[in-house]
Each structure stands twice: as structure tokens, then as C-alpha cells.
């Protein structure tokens, strides 16, 4: 009988890492981009997580999860770009809807953080 698990049996260096170390990576990769709220910091940790998933040969299993969450992320971009309270600088408009720079950058930070969280937890669950 096959067990119900998302774990993928592979012979990679990522699979041999202690699960507690993976949990520490999750904590660090989530907290540092929150403590240092720069887009580049979030992108660095997201890139590291994707690189680890690629080394672990499990990135293909994460793609459906990222695709499903893209619906939520698109709605975050739409809502923040249009309706964030401190929107000042318009970037472009579509009909009567004006997208603002401040809202889009804020939404971009949120999206990067969500993708980073998903990829970081996928490292623990899949490897």
C-alpha cells in the first residue's frame, strides 16, 4: 500500500539535509525579507529557494502550486494597485481605473513574500 505523502524519494544532497535545518531555513527565509523590506532581499531568498528546489529535483512538483496561487497573487496586484490608501503616483490607466506606483510596489512585495513562503515550505515537504 502506497502512503499518502508529498515526499519525493531522490538521492540528492538536499534530501540528506536534516529536517530541523530545513525548518531553520524556512524561518530565516521568511523573517529576513520581513525585517529588511526591500524587494531585492525578497528576490534573493526566492531565488535561493528555487535553486534549492532545482538541486533537489522537485521544482516540477511546485509548479502547479505556484500556478494555483497565481490567481490569488493577481488579485492582490489588482486590488493594491487600484485601492491602496496611500496611492499617489499614477503609472497607467485602463478606462476609469488608475494603477498607482505605490500600490503596485506594495503588491509586488507581498507576492514575492508569498512565493518565497510557498517555495520554502516546499523544500521541507518535498525533500
PDB file of N, CA and C in Angstrom, residues 4-6 9-10 12-13 15-16 18 20 23 57-58 68 70-71 75 94 98-99 102 104 110 115 120:
ATOM      1  N   UNK A   4       0.235   8.128   1.698  1.00  0.00           N
ATOM      2  CA  UNK A   4      -0.167   9.434   1.201  1.00  0.00           C
ATOM      3  C   UNK A   4       0.831  10.476   1.683  1.00  0.00           C
ATOM      4  N   UNK A   5       1.736  10.861   0.824  1.00  0.00           N
ATOM      5  CA  UNK A   5       2.744  11.840   1.178  1.00  0.00           C
ATOM      6  C   UNK A   5       3.164  12.604  -0.065  1.00  0.00           C
ATOM      7  N   UNK A   6       3.645  13.804   0.139  1.00  0.00           N
ATOM      8  CA  UNK A   6       4.169  14.596  -0.964  1.00  0.00           C
ATOM      9  C   UNK A   6       5.672  14.416  -1.118  1.00  0.00           C
ATOM     10  N   UNK A   9      11.121  10.699  -3.120  1.00  0.00           N
ATOM     11  CA  UNK A   9      12.360   9.957  -2.838  1.00  0.00           C
ATOM     12  C   UNK A   9      13.375  10.220  -3.951  1.00  0.00           C
ATOM     13  N   UNK A  10      14.467  10.870  -3.608  1.00  0.00           N
ATOM     14  CA  UNK A  10      15.553  11.170  -4.545  1.00  0.00           C
ATOM     15  C   UNK A  10      16.871  10.969  -3.805  1.00  0.00           C
ATOM     16  N   UNK A  12      19.550  13.191  -3.620  1.00  0.00           N
ATOM     17  CA  UNK A  12      20.231  14.475  -3.780  1.00  0.00           C
ATOM     18  C   UNK A  12      20.745  14.947  -2.426  1.00  0.00           C
ATOM     19  N   UNK A  13      21.617  15.911  -2.474  1.00  0.00           N
ATOM     20  CA  UNK A  13      22.184  16.454  -1.237  1.00  0.00           C
ATOM     21  C   UNK A  13      21.102  17.142  -0.401  1.00  0.00           C
ATOM     22  N   UNK A  15      17.999  16.193  -0.064  1.00  0.00           N
ATOM     23  CA  UNK A  15      17.229  15.167   0.637  1.00  0.00           C
ATOM     24  C   UNK A  15      17.967  14.653   1.877  1.00  0.00           C
ATOM     25  N   UNK A  16      19.270  14.811   1.899  1.00  0.00           N
ATOM     26  CA  UNK A  16      20.067  14.306   3.021  1.00  0.00           C
ATOM     27  C   UNK A  16      20.191  15.313   4.164  1.00  0.00           C
ATOM     28  N   UNK A  18      19.188  17.508   7.313  1.00  0.00           N
ATOM     29  CA  UNK A  18      18.333  17.300   8.478  1.00  0.00           C
ATOM     30  C   UNK A  18      17.071  18.164   8.367  1.00  0.00           C
ATOM     31  N   UNK A  20      15.319  19.558  10.629  1.00  0.00           N
ATOM     32  CA  UNK A  20      15.388  20.733  11.510  1.00  0.00           C
ATOM     33  C   UNK A  20      16.161  21.874  10.842  1.00  0.00           C
ATOM     34  N   UNK A  23      13.780  23.482   8.508  1.00  0.00           N
ATOM     35  CA  UNK A  23      12.846  24.342   9.238  1.00  0.00           C
ATOM     36  C   UNK A  23      13.521  25.665   9.595  1.00  0.00           C
ATOM     37  N   UNK A  57      15.642  18.401  -7.313  1.00  0.00           N
ATOM     38  CA  UNK A  57      14.894  17.792  -8.426  1.00  0.00           C
ATOM     39  C   UNK A  57      13.402  17.666  -8.128  1.00  0.00           C
ATOM     40  N   UNK A  58      12.848  18.659  -7.447  1.00  0.00           N
ATOM     41  CA  UNK A  58      11.423  18.643  -7.124  1.00  0.00           C
ATOM     42  C   UNK A  58      10.701  19.911  -7.587  1.00  0.00           C
ATOM     43  N   UNK A  68      -1.555  27.692  -9.162  1.00  0.00           N
ATOM     44  CA  UNK A  68      -2.818  27.872  -8.444  1.00  0.00           C
ATOM     45  C   UNK A  68      -2.801  29.157  -7.620  1.00  0.00           C
ATOM     46  N   UNK A  70      -1.204  31.797  -8.272  1.00  0.00           N
ATOM     47  CA  UNK A  70      -1.106  32.986  -9.121  1.00  0.00           C
ATOM     48  C   UNK A  70      -2.447  33.712  -9.230  1.00  0.00           C
ATOM     49  N   UNK A  71      -3.554  32.999  -9.081  1.00  0.00           N
ATOM     50  CA  UNK A  71      -4.875  33.641  -9.097  1.00  0.00           C
ATOM     51  C   UNK A  71      -4.991  34.607  -7.916  1.00  0.00           C
ATOM     52  N   UNK A  75      -4.980  38.892  -7.948  1.00  0.00           N
ATOM     53  CA  UNK A  75      -5.996  39.720  -7.291  1.00  0.00           C
ATOM     54  C   UNK A  75      -5.356  40.696  -6.301  1.00  0.00           C
ATOM     55  N   UNK A  94      -6.467  52.142 -17.184  1.00  0.00           N
ATOM     56  CA  UNK A  94      -7.247  51.318 -18.098  1.00  0.00           C
ATOM     57  C   UNK A  94      -8.693  51.776 -17.926  1.00  0.00           C
ATOM     58  N   UNK A  98      -7.227  53.642 -12.455  1.00  0.00           N
ATOM     59  CA  UNK A  98      -5.851  54.150 -12.445  1.00  0.00           C
ATOM     60  C   UNK A  98      -5.017  53.267 -11.524  1.00  0.00           C
ATOM     61  N   UNK A  99      -3.916  52.746 -12.074  1.00  0.00           N
ATOM     62  CA  UNK A  99      -2.984  51.944 -11.283  1.00  0.00           C
ATOM     63  C   UNK A  99      -1.878  52.854 -10.777  1.00  0.00           C
ATOM     64  N   UNK A 102       2.756  53.168  -5.889  1.00  0.00           N
ATOM     65  CA  UNK A 102       2.899  52.725  -4.502  1.00  0.00           C
ATOM     66  C   UNK A 102       2.162  51.403  -4.262  1.00  0.00           C
ATOM     67  N   UNK A 104       1.326  49.130  -6.542  1.00  0.00           N
ATOM     68  CA  UNK A 104       1.934  48.034  -7.298  1.00  0.00           C
ATOM     69  C   UNK A 104       3.220  47.545  -6.643  1.00  0.00           C
ATOM     70  N   UNK A 110       4.366  41.808  -1.466  1.00  0.00           N
ATOM     71  CA  UNK A 110       3.508  40.749  -0.931  1.00  0.00           C
ATOM     72  C   UNK A 110       3.630  39.488  -1.775  1.00  0.00           C
ATOM     73  N   UNK A 115       5.322  33.858  -2.604  1.00  0.00           N
ATOM     74  CA  UNK A 115       6.045  32.867  -3.407  1.00  0.00           C
ATOM     75  C   UNK A 115       7.221  32.286  -2.633  1.00  0.00           C
ATOM     76  N   UNK A 120       9.742  27.877   0.128  1.00  0.00           N
ATOM     77  CA  UNK A 120      10.479  27.446   1.321  1.00  0.00           C
ATOM     78  C   UNK A 120       9.822  26.236   1.976  1.00  0.00           C
TER      79      UNK A 120
END
